[in-house]
Short mmCIF file of C-alpha atoms in Angstrom, two decimals:
data_model
loop_
_atom_site.label_atom_id
_atom_site.label_comp_id
_atom_site.label_asym_id
_atom_site.label_seq_id
_atom_site.Cartn_x
_atom_site.Cartn_y
_atom_site.Cartn_z
CA MET A 256 -27.73 -18.21 80.48
CA LYS A 257 -25.69 -17.10 76.53
CA LYS A 258 -24.88 -20.61 75.63
CA THR A 259 -28.91 -21.44 76.01
CA PHE A 260 -29.81 -18.74 73.96
CA LEU A 261 -27.20 -19.09 71.12
CA LEU A 262 -28.08 -23.19 71.12
CA ILE A 263 -31.46 -21.58 70.68
CA MET A 264 -31.19 -18.79 68.16
CA ALA A 265 -29.15 -22.16 66.81
CA LEU A 266 -32.02 -24.10 66.11
CA PHE A 267 -33.99 -21.36 65.21
CA ALA A 268 -31.72 -20.20 62.74
CA MET A 269 -31.78 -24.86 61.26
CA ASN A 270 -35.43 -24.34 61.44
CA LEU A 271 -35.38 -21.69 58.68
CA ALA A 272 -33.25 -23.52 56.68
CA ASN A 273 -35.27 -26.88 57.10
CA ALA A 274 -38.45 -24.59 56.41
CA ALA A 275 -37.11 -23.10 52.77
CA ILE A 276 -38.89 -24.70 49.66
CA LYS A 277 -36.18 -26.47 47.61
CA LEU A 278 -37.30 -27.21 43.76
CA PRO A 279 -35.61 -29.15 40.97
CA LYS A 280 -33.63 -27.52 39.19
CA VAL A 281 -36.55 -27.92 35.58
CA ILE A 282 -38.87 -24.96 37.61
CA GLY A 283 -37.88 -22.52 37.17
CA ASP A 284 -37.55 -18.96 35.92
CA ASN A 285 -38.72 -18.49 32.39
CA MET A 286 -39.86 -21.97 32.09
CA VAL A 287 -42.54 -23.51 29.55
CA LEU A 288 -45.40 -25.06 30.98
CA GLN A 289 -47.67 -27.17 28.54
CA ARG A 290 -50.52 -24.94 28.31
CA ASN A 291 -54.70 -26.00 28.28
CA SER A 292 -53.43 -29.27 30.57
CA ASN A 293 -52.99 -30.57 34.27
CA VAL A 294 -49.25 -30.21 35.04
CA ASN A 295 -46.73 -31.10 38.06
CA LEU A 296 -45.02 -28.76 39.97
CA TRP A 297 -42.76 -30.59 42.95
CA GLY A 298 -39.85 -29.58 44.90
CA GLU A 299 -39.24 -30.24 48.94
CA ALA A 300 -39.89 -28.84 51.96
CA SER A 301 -40.18 -29.41 56.11
CA PRO A 302 -41.67 -32.64 56.72
CA ASN A 303 -45.44 -32.99 57.06
CA LYS A 304 -45.61 -28.97 55.96
CA THR A 305 -48.50 -27.46 54.17
CA VAL A 306 -47.54 -25.99 50.73
CA LYS A 307 -49.57 -23.21 48.85
CA ILE A 308 -49.46 -22.62 45.63
CA LYS A 309 -50.73 -19.56 43.44
CA THR A 310 -51.23 -19.42 39.46
CA SER A 311 -51.16 -15.77 37.66
CA TRP A 312 -52.27 -16.97 34.68
CA ASN A 313 -55.77 -17.80 36.59
CA GLY A 314 -55.47 -16.51 40.22
CA LYS A 315 -56.74 -20.41 41.29
CA GLN A 316 -54.88 -21.39 44.37
CA TYR A 317 -53.43 -24.85 45.18
CA SER A 318 -52.58 -26.75 48.72
CA VAL A 319 -50.92 -29.87 49.41
CA LYS A 320 -48.95 -31.96 52.28
CA SER A 321 -45.55 -32.83 52.48
CA ASP A 322 -44.76 -36.34 53.09
CA ASN A 323 -42.64 -37.52 56.19
CA ASP A 324 -39.49 -36.95 53.96
CA GLY A 325 -40.04 -33.12 53.05
CA ASN A 326 -41.51 -34.36 48.94
CA TRP A 327 -44.73 -32.40 47.53
CA LYS A 328 -45.93 -33.16 44.35
CA VAL A 329 -49.08 -31.34 42.77
CA ALA A 330 -50.58 -30.73 39.07
CA VAL A 331 -51.18 -27.33 38.63
CA VAL A 332 -54.33 -26.87 35.25
CA THR A 333 -53.18 -24.54 32.96
CA SER A 334 -54.73 -22.45 30.37
CA SER A 335 -54.50 -21.57 26.51
CA GLU A 336 -50.69 -19.98 25.31
CA GLY A 337 -49.66 -16.83 26.40
CA GLY A 338 -47.71 -14.76 29.41
CA PRO A 339 -44.97 -14.24 30.58
CA TYR A 340 -47.05 -15.13 34.06
CA THR A 341 -45.85 -15.98 37.90
CA ILE A 342 -46.08 -18.33 40.00
CA GLU A 343 -46.09 -18.52 44.13
CA ILE A 344 -45.52 -21.08 45.86
CA THR A 345 -45.16 -20.26 49.72
CA ASP A 346 -44.26 -22.65 53.15
CA GLY A 347 -44.32 -20.08 55.63
CA GLU A 348 -41.86 -17.69 53.18
CA LYS A 349 -43.25 -16.27 49.49
CA LEU A 350 -40.93 -18.13 46.54
CA GLU A 351 -41.70 -16.35 43.32
CA LEU A 352 -41.23 -17.73 39.50
CA LYS A 353 -41.31 -15.60 36.60
CA ASN A 354 -41.48 -14.73 33.10
CA ILE A 355 -43.17 -18.42 33.03
CA LEU A 356 -44.88 -18.95 29.18
CA LEU A 357 -47.38 -21.27 28.54
CA GLY A 358 -47.55 -23.21 25.57
CA GLU A 359 -46.13 -26.66 24.26
CA VAL A 360 -43.62 -28.31 26.08
CA TRP A 361 -41.43 -31.01 24.24
CA ILE A 362 -38.18 -33.43 25.34
CA CYS A 363 -35.12 -33.66 22.62
CA SER A 364 -32.65 -36.57 23.66
CA GLY A 365 -30.42 -39.16 21.85
CA GLN A 366 -26.33 -38.06 21.03
CA SER A 367 -24.52 -36.53 19.55
CA ASN A 368 -26.23 -35.35 16.65
CA MET A 369 -29.23 -34.61 19.24
CA GLU A 370 -26.92 -32.70 21.30
CA MET A 371 -24.62 -31.12 17.99
CA PRO A 372 -25.09 -27.42 19.26
CA VAL A 373 -26.32 -25.02 16.92
CA LYS A 374 -22.54 -23.54 16.91
CA GLY A 375 -21.61 -27.04 15.71
CA PHE A 376 -18.78 -29.08 16.88
CA VAL A 377 -14.70 -28.18 16.14
CA ASN A 378 -14.42 -28.80 12.30
CA GLN A 379 -18.11 -29.75 12.28
CA PRO A 380 -20.31 -26.61 11.62
CA VAL A 381 -23.89 -26.34 11.26
CA GLU A 382 -25.11 -24.84 7.83
CA ASN A 383 -26.15 -21.07 8.36
CA ALA A 384 -25.38 -21.47 12.15
CA ALA A 385 -24.37 -17.45 12.48
CA LYS A 386 -27.72 -16.25 10.72
CA TYR A 387 -29.56 -18.21 13.93
CA ILE A 388 -27.87 -17.48 16.03
CA THR A 389 -27.60 -13.29 15.42
CA GLU A 390 -31.83 -13.58 15.39
CA ALA A 391 -32.31 -15.34 18.23
CA SER A 392 -33.50 -12.56 20.34
CA GLN A 393 -36.45 -12.38 17.80
CA TYR A 394 -37.48 -15.72 18.96
CA PRO A 395 -38.69 -14.61 22.86
CA GLN A 396 -40.81 -17.47 22.67
CA ILE A 397 -38.56 -20.05 22.58
CA ARG A 398 -37.30 -21.07 26.08
CA MET A 399 -34.65 -24.11 26.66
CA PHE A 400 -33.27 -25.93 29.33
CA THR A 401 -30.81 -28.44 29.23
CA VAL A 402 -29.68 -31.26 31.23
CA GLU A 403 -26.20 -31.50 32.33
CA ARG A 404 -24.69 -34.85 32.18
CA ASN A 405 -24.87 -37.35 34.79
CA SER A 406 -24.30 -41.33 34.62
CA ILE A 407 -25.50 -42.68 37.52
CA ASP A 408 -25.84 -46.98 37.39
CA GLU A 409 -27.92 -47.78 40.87
CA ALA A 410 -29.91 -44.53 42.25
CA PRO A 411 -32.64 -42.68 40.48
CA GLN A 412 -31.68 -38.88 40.88
CA LYS A 413 -34.46 -36.62 42.27
CA ASP A 414 -32.60 -33.86 40.34
CA CYS A 415 -30.38 -33.04 37.16
CA LYS A 416 -27.05 -32.70 38.19
CA GLY A 417 -27.40 -28.61 36.38
CA GLY A 418 -29.28 -27.34 34.19
CA GLU A 419 -31.91 -23.83 33.40
CA TRP A 420 -34.44 -22.27 31.24
CA LEU A 421 -33.00 -20.14 29.27
CA THR A 422 -34.72 -17.32 27.25
CA SER A 423 -33.66 -17.01 23.68
CA THR A 424 -30.65 -14.87 23.37
CA PRO A 425 -27.39 -15.47 20.89
CA LYS A 426 -25.57 -17.45 23.23
CA SER A 427 -27.85 -19.27 24.87
CA VAL A 428 -28.82 -20.77 20.59
CA ALA A 429 -25.16 -21.13 19.87
CA ASP A 430 -25.40 -23.46 22.93
CA PHE A 431 -28.31 -25.50 22.47
CA SER A 432 -29.00 -28.68 20.39
CA ALA A 433 -29.17 -27.70 17.34
CA THR A 434 -31.37 -30.27 15.98
CA GLY A 435 -33.77 -29.77 19.30
CA TYR A 436 -33.62 -25.33 18.24
CA PHE A 437 -34.62 -25.38 14.80
CA PHE A 438 -37.44 -28.00 15.32
CA GLY A 439 -38.59 -25.44 18.64
CA TYR A 440 -38.31 -22.36 15.66
CA THR A 441 -40.28 -23.96 13.13
CA LEU A 442 -43.12 -24.16 15.15
CA ASN A 443 -42.92 -21.51 16.53
CA LYS A 444 -42.80 -19.85 13.27
CA MET A 445 -45.84 -21.89 12.20
CA LEU A 446 -48.13 -21.89 15.55
CA ASN A 447 -47.16 -18.56 16.80
CA ILE A 448 -47.15 -19.75 20.69
CA PRO A 449 -44.32 -20.43 23.13
CA ILE A 450 -42.41 -23.94 22.59
CA GLY A 451 -40.40 -25.16 25.49
CA LEU A 452 -37.55 -27.50 24.92
CA ILE A 453 -35.75 -29.90 27.52
CA THR A 454 -32.56 -31.46 25.81
CA THR A 455 -30.93 -34.08 27.59
CA ASN A 456 -28.66 -36.13 25.70
CA TRP A 457 -24.65 -37.55 25.79
CA GLY A 458 -22.66 -38.10 22.47
CA GLY A 459 -22.24 -41.50 21.96
CA SER A 460 -24.71 -43.11 24.15
CA THR A 461 -26.97 -46.23 23.35
CA ILE A 462 -30.14 -45.93 23.95
CA GLU A 463 -29.62 -49.47 26.73
CA THR A 464 -28.87 -46.25 28.98
CA TRP A 465 -31.01 -44.11 28.26
CA MET A 466 -33.72 -47.09 29.64
CA THR A 467 -34.21 -48.74 33.14
CA LYS A 468 -32.33 -52.23 33.35
CA GLU A 469 -35.68 -53.97 33.98
CA SER A 470 -36.98 -52.92 30.87
CA ILE A 471 -34.40 -53.89 28.91
CA SER A 472 -34.56 -57.45 30.45
CA SER A 473 -38.96 -57.31 29.99
CA ILE A 474 -37.89 -58.07 26.00
CA PRO A 475 -37.78 -61.41 25.03
CA GLY A 476 -34.32 -63.03 23.15
CA VAL A 477 -32.93 -59.63 24.02
CA ASN A 478 -28.55 -60.64 24.19
CA MET A 479 -27.76 -59.19 27.38
CA GLU A 480 -24.25 -60.21 26.85
CA VAL A 481 -23.77 -57.46 24.23
CA ILE A 482 -25.29 -54.96 26.69
CA SER A 483 -23.12 -56.24 29.34
CA ASN A 484 -20.11 -54.85 28.04
CA TYR A 485 -21.00 -51.24 27.86
CA LYS A 486 -18.71 -49.93 30.54
CA ASN A 487 -18.34 -46.31 29.87
CA ASP A 488 -20.19 -43.85 31.83
CA ASN A 489 -22.70 -42.56 28.24
CA ALA A 490 -23.76 -46.27 27.93
CA ARG A 491 -24.20 -49.16 30.96
CA ALA A 492 -27.64 -49.77 30.86
CA GLN A 493 -29.95 -47.02 32.96
CA ALA A 494 -27.17 -44.84 33.86
CA LEU A 495 -28.40 -42.12 31.44
CA TYR A 496 -31.63 -42.74 32.92
CA ASN A 497 -30.85 -42.96 35.55
CA GLY A 498 -29.00 -39.45 36.10
CA MET A 499 -30.73 -37.53 33.25
CA ILE A 500 -34.63 -38.98 32.89
CA ASN A 501 -35.79 -39.97 36.06
CA PRO A 502 -35.61 -36.43 37.03
CA ILE A 503 -37.26 -34.24 34.74
CA LYS A 504 -40.04 -37.53 34.17
CA ASN A 505 -42.70 -35.53 36.15
CA PHE A 506 -42.11 -32.01 33.99
CA THR A 507 -45.65 -32.58 31.40
CA ALA A 508 -44.61 -32.23 28.03
CA LYS A 509 -46.31 -32.42 24.66
CA GLY A 510 -44.17 -35.52 23.30
CA PHE A 511 -40.50 -36.45 22.57
CA ILE A 512 -37.41 -36.10 19.03
CA TRP A 513 -35.36 -38.98 19.73
CA TYR A 514 -31.69 -38.32 17.50
CA GLN A 515 -29.78 -42.32 18.41
CA GLY A 516 -28.55 -45.19 16.77
CA GLU A 517 -24.83 -45.11 15.69
CA SER A 518 -23.80 -46.42 18.58
CA ASN A 519 -26.21 -49.60 18.45
CA ARG A 520 -24.80 -50.92 15.46
CA GLY A 521 -23.31 -53.39 16.59
CA ASN A 522 -26.48 -55.01 17.99
CA TYR A 523 -29.05 -53.93 15.66
CA TYR A 524 -30.73 -56.74 15.81
CA ASP A 525 -32.00 -55.81 18.98
CA TYR A 526 -32.54 -52.11 18.17
CA ALA A 527 -36.45 -52.75 16.95
CA SER A 528 -37.09 -54.28 20.45
CA LEU A 529 -35.05 -51.87 22.40
CA MET A 530 -36.56 -48.69 20.76
CA LYS A 531 -40.22 -49.52 20.77
CA LYS A 532 -39.94 -50.66 24.82
CA MET A 533 -38.44 -47.38 25.67
CA ILE A 534 -41.09 -45.39 24.24
CA GLU A 535 -43.00 -47.43 26.20
CA LEU A 536 -41.10 -47.03 29.41
CA TRP A 537 -41.16 -42.92 28.51
CA ARG A 538 -44.51 -43.16 27.60
CA THR A 539 -45.63 -44.67 31.04
CA GLU A 540 -43.15 -42.05 33.36
CA TRP A 541 -44.73 -39.55 31.73
CA ASN A 542 -48.06 -41.41 32.15
CA ASP A 543 -49.15 -40.87 28.76
CA GLN A 544 -49.26 -43.93 26.65
CA GLU A 545 -50.44 -41.25 23.72
CA MET A 546 -47.37 -39.44 23.81
CA PRO A 547 -45.54 -38.64 20.96
CA PHE A 548 -42.65 -39.17 19.40
CA TYR A 549 -40.37 -38.60 16.48
CA MET A 550 -36.96 -40.05 15.72
CA VAL A 551 -34.37 -38.68 12.95
CA GLN A 552 -33.41 -42.12 10.60
CA LEU A 553 -29.65 -41.87 10.55
CA ALA A 554 -27.96 -40.34 8.22
CA PRO A 555 -25.51 -41.82 5.98
CA TYR A 556 -21.90 -41.89 6.46
CA ASN A 557 -18.94 -43.83 6.11
CA TYR A 558 -18.40 -45.95 8.88
CA GLU A 559 -16.41 -49.30 8.50
CA GLY A 560 -16.41 -48.65 5.17
CA ALA A 561 -19.58 -47.06 2.42
CA GLN A 562 -19.92 -50.37 1.30
CA TYR A 563 -20.97 -52.23 4.55
CA ARG A 564 -24.40 -51.90 5.92
CA SER A 565 -24.57 -51.91 9.49
CA LEU A 566 -26.44 -48.31 9.30
CA PRO A 567 -29.04 -49.99 6.81
CA LEU A 568 -29.63 -52.25 9.32
CA VAL A 569 -30.01 -49.56 11.82
CA ILE A 570 -32.49 -47.39 9.68
CA GLU A 571 -34.20 -50.88 9.02
CA ALA A 572 -34.89 -51.16 13.06
CA GLN A 573 -36.21 -47.56 13.36
CA TYR A 574 -38.09 -47.60 10.75
CA LYS A 575 -40.29 -51.01 11.66
CA ALA A 576 -40.16 -49.48 15.75
CA ALA A 577 -42.78 -47.00 14.00
CA SER A 578 -44.58 -48.83 12.36
CA GLU A 579 -45.73 -51.07 15.59
CA LEU A 580 -46.36 -48.28 17.84
CA LYS A 581 -48.76 -45.09 17.78
CA HIS A 582 -48.83 -42.19 17.75
CA CYS A 583 -45.01 -42.83 16.35
CA ASP A 584 -43.06 -41.51 13.29
CA VAL A 585 -39.39 -40.67 11.68
CA ALA A 586 -37.95 -38.06 9.69
CA ALA A 587 -35.78 -38.89 7.20
CA THR A 588 -32.35 -37.70 5.90
CA THR A 589 -30.90 -40.34 3.11
CA ASP A 590 -30.20 -36.78 1.24
CA ILE A 591 -27.94 -34.71 3.99
CA GLY A 592 -24.95 -37.60 5.52
CA HIS A 593 -21.04 -36.93 4.64
CA PRO A 594 -18.81 -40.07 3.61
CA GLN A 595 -16.44 -38.42 6.20
CA CYS A 596 -18.65 -36.35 8.72
CA ILE A 597 -20.80 -38.27 11.02
CA HIS A 598 -21.85 -35.51 12.88
CA PRO A 599 -24.67 -33.97 9.41
CA SER A 600 -24.47 -29.69 8.90
CA ARG A 601 -27.98 -29.36 7.42
CA LYS A 602 -29.59 -29.40 11.05
CA LEU A 603 -32.22 -27.43 9.81
CA GLN A 604 -33.15 -29.83 8.01
CA VAL A 605 -33.41 -32.17 10.50
CA GLY A 606 -34.94 -30.00 12.55
CA GLN A 607 -38.24 -28.84 10.27
CA ARG A 608 -38.49 -32.27 8.88
CA LEU A 609 -39.58 -33.85 12.49
CA ALA A 610 -41.62 -31.03 13.36
CA TYR A 611 -43.39 -31.00 9.77
CA LEU A 612 -44.41 -34.26 11.38
CA ALA A 613 -45.53 -32.87 14.50
CA LEU A 614 -47.35 -29.75 12.71
CA ALA A 615 -49.21 -32.62 11.00
CA ASN A 616 -49.64 -35.59 13.40
CA ASP A 617 -50.00 -33.54 16.94
CA TYR A 618 -51.34 -29.89 15.72
CA GLY A 619 -53.72 -30.47 12.65
CA ILE A 620 -51.50 -28.62 9.52
CA GLU A 621 -52.20 -29.60 6.35
CA GLY A 622 -50.60 -29.07 3.41
CA LEU A 623 -46.80 -30.17 4.82
CA PRO A 624 -44.02 -32.16 3.67
CA ALA A 625 -44.20 -33.87 6.28
CA ASN A 626 -43.94 -37.90 5.19
CA SER A 627 -40.72 -39.19 3.04
CA PRO A 628 -41.65 -42.23 0.50
CA THR A 629 -41.37 -45.59 1.90
CA TYR A 630 -41.55 -48.46 0.41
CA LYS A 631 -44.46 -50.17 -0.30
CA SER A 632 -44.48 -52.96 -3.13
CA LEU A 633 -42.85 -54.53 -6.55
CA GLU A 634 -44.15 -56.16 -9.88
CA ILE A 635 -41.27 -57.95 -11.73
CA LYS A 636 -41.76 -57.36 -15.37
CA ASP A 637 -39.29 -59.86 -17.90
CA ASN A 638 -36.76 -58.11 -16.84
CA LYS A 639 -37.50 -55.38 -14.81
CA VAL A 640 -39.24 -54.72 -11.56
CA VAL A 641 -41.51 -52.01 -10.89
CA LEU A 642 -41.62 -50.03 -7.47
CA SER A 643 -44.52 -49.08 -5.96
CA PHE A 644 -44.49 -46.17 -2.73
CA ASN A 645 -46.06 -45.12 -0.37
CA ASN A 646 -46.63 -41.30 -0.22
CA VAL A 647 -46.60 -40.09 -3.31
CA ASN A 648 -49.31 -38.45 -5.03
CA ASN A 649 -49.78 -35.83 -7.15
CA ASP A 650 -49.12 -33.27 -4.75
CA ASN A 651 -45.87 -34.39 -3.39
CA SER A 652 -44.71 -36.58 -6.51
CA PHE A 653 -41.15 -38.11 -7.31
CA CYS A 654 -38.43 -35.43 -8.72
CA GLY A 655 -36.64 -36.48 -11.66
CA PHE A 656 -34.08 -33.98 -12.19
CA SER A 657 -30.64 -33.94 -11.10
CA THR A 658 -27.79 -31.38 -11.19
CA THR A 659 -27.08 -32.72 -14.49
CA GLY A 660 -30.96 -32.18 -15.44
CA VAL A 661 -31.52 -35.19 -16.18
CA ASN A 662 -32.98 -38.16 -15.17
CA SER A 663 -30.60 -39.73 -13.21
CA PHE A 664 -31.71 -41.77 -10.11
CA GLU A 665 -28.58 -43.81 -8.59
CA GLY A 666 -28.48 -45.52 -5.52
CA PHE A 667 -30.48 -48.38 -6.58
CA GLU A 668 -29.47 -52.52 -6.41
CA ILE A 669 -30.92 -55.50 -7.86
CA ALA A 670 -30.29 -59.52 -7.77
CA GLY A 671 -31.69 -62.52 -9.25
CA GLU A 672 -31.69 -65.67 -7.37
CA ASP A 673 -28.02 -65.79 -6.60
CA GLN A 674 -28.95 -63.16 -4.43
CA VAL A 675 -25.66 -61.17 -5.14
CA PHE A 676 -26.14 -57.63 -6.57
CA TYR A 677 -25.56 -55.81 -9.36
CA PRO A 678 -25.98 -51.42 -9.99
CA ALA A 679 -28.95 -50.94 -11.35
CA GLN A 680 -30.61 -48.34 -13.57
CA ALA A 681 -33.42 -46.81 -12.79
CA ASN A 682 -36.64 -45.38 -14.69
CA LEU A 683 -39.03 -43.06 -13.37
CA VAL A 684 -42.78 -44.02 -14.63
CA TRP A 685 -43.20 -40.66 -13.03
CA TRP A 686 -47.70 -40.47 -14.43
CA GLN A 687 -47.75 -43.34 -11.54
CA ASN A 688 -44.67 -41.99 -9.67
CA LYS A 689 -43.11 -45.89 -9.58
CA MET A 690 -39.63 -46.93 -10.70
CA GLU A 691 -38.65 -49.20 -13.32
CA VAL A 692 -35.23 -50.87 -12.38
CA LYS A 693 -33.20 -53.43 -14.30
CA SER A 694 -29.28 -54.61 -15.30
CA ASP A 695 -28.02 -55.71 -17.39
CA ASN A 696 -26.34 -58.11 -15.34
CA VAL A 697 -29.63 -60.12 -13.64
CA ALA A 698 -31.94 -61.28 -16.60
CA LYS A 699 -34.57 -62.38 -13.62
CA PRO A 700 -34.71 -60.18 -10.61
CA VAL A 701 -35.90 -60.97 -7.98
CA ALA A 702 -35.22 -58.34 -5.87
CA VAL A 703 -34.52 -54.63 -5.48
CA ARG A 704 -32.21 -52.75 -2.85
CA TYR A 705 -32.17 -48.78 -2.48
CA GLY A 706 -29.44 -46.43 0.27
CA PHE A 707 -29.14 -49.95 1.44
CA ALA A 708 -25.03 -48.99 2.52
CA ASN A 709 -23.05 -47.65 5.15
CA PHE A 710 -23.00 -44.43 1.99
CA SER A 711 -24.31 -44.73 -1.17
CA THR A 712 -25.49 -42.53 -4.14
CA ALA A 713 -28.99 -42.43 -3.08
CA ASN A 714 -30.82 -39.58 -4.51
CA VAL A 715 -34.08 -39.62 -5.05
CA THR A 716 -36.59 -37.20 -3.65
CA THR A 717 -39.62 -35.99 -4.26
CA ALA A 718 -40.81 -32.31 -5.62
CA LEU A 719 -41.26 -30.87 -2.53
CA GLY A 720 -37.73 -31.95 -1.25
CA LEU A 721 -38.35 -34.97 1.01
CA PRO A 722 -35.82 -37.76 -0.13
CA LEU A 723 -37.16 -41.46 -0.60
CA VAL A 724 -36.02 -43.90 2.59
CA PRO A 725 -33.08 -46.96 1.90
CA PHE A 726 -35.18 -50.10 1.76
CA ARG A 727 -34.45 -53.29 0.74
CA THR A 728 -37.91 -55.86 -0.92
CA ASP A 729 -35.89 -59.03 0.17
CA ASN A 730 -35.79 -60.44 3.83
CA TRP A 731 -32.22 -62.48 2.75
CA ASP A 732 -29.63 -63.22 6.06
CA ILE A 733 -26.75 -60.98 5.35
CA PRO A 734 -23.20 -62.28 5.86
CA GLN A 735 -21.74 -60.94 8.36
CA ASN A 736 -17.98 -59.49 6.36
CA GLN A 737 -21.07 -57.49 4.63
CA ILE A 738 -22.26 -56.09 7.47
CA PHE A 739 -18.79 -55.09 9.16
CA LYS A 740 -15.51 -55.48 8.71
#
């Protein structure tokens, strides 16, 4: 009799355990949900069990039945920004999520320059980090979630390996992605609404690891031999997609910011196609083909040597991909690189420039320095090339002063039909925001390049502080010995 009673009690305890609601780590206390939207909530319960959800911001109740495996998912309606709110989830027992805000949610991803925390890396500081760490508690509307590293080759994961939503404190801000935080910080200051930031990143990662194998193989002509040689946990195709994207793809968000590409210099020729396909994949997974996607232009760094050109070829691919997609743009960084440090310290400017793009394009804020100047066209006049640019006008004109106080534009090269480039002198046609470029070594010029090297003295900016984007006016094949050592 006693054994029977103990068995019944054990079975009863097991049933209670099975009945307990389990939520993914990305859904929890302190989170921000996308305002004015239908947002997903999901989790596990007992199989074929009714799960009830109540949201405090509007008093609405929802009911959903779990499937044979106990999985459930429901879309709930959110209102305008505000909080804190609660969510009650009931499956026999009640689970309450607290301190929830409604606002804007952004996914932040990439490799080490996205990973670099506000406190910096060893011997690699973030400029003015102490100021923003000290002031962290003044921004309680900023909430942060860091997806724990997880490399999985085959099976897409349902949940993150680790992570939790954190409020803005000196500790949480110090440890969070600097690019991501400064992006959210700028949005919060401009919009005065809650900002939720989910960062999923891994230093040294390739773009292929953030994609599915199927999406990669669907790209015509992509070099699969290069991709098959990736062996590291942060490089193998789809490994980080499975472990660090699939678990959060149900979390409703406004858009993405992306800082990656350094690890793909070896297959720069495929980067534009890979970038476009990854954006398409992520938008499909988030069920919104119009989600904004803003990437960071890779910053100057010596790599194989300052004079080589692997970096500008990736930059060229970044802008090509952005130009061929809607709701996609690039934040320029020509002015913030360092020849010996691959992780630039001026992360505030990176986050701000990403935020300016979002504020101008997605939130209707006018007057911001959002788009950097890009090359538009050329006109050859005798021994000079006259260059015209996009995104310059009387409100965002080129600035003609260097640190020496005189017009001194650097980083230009010019070539004739022999395709040999020489350093060039550049003069501003200030009333037209054009550049006249020439060299005594080139009597009949046909092409100009600017900042088209791993690291150069390129220094052209606008009066509002945005740098001119590296470019070339030619489409000549570049010898491999000029790209890599």
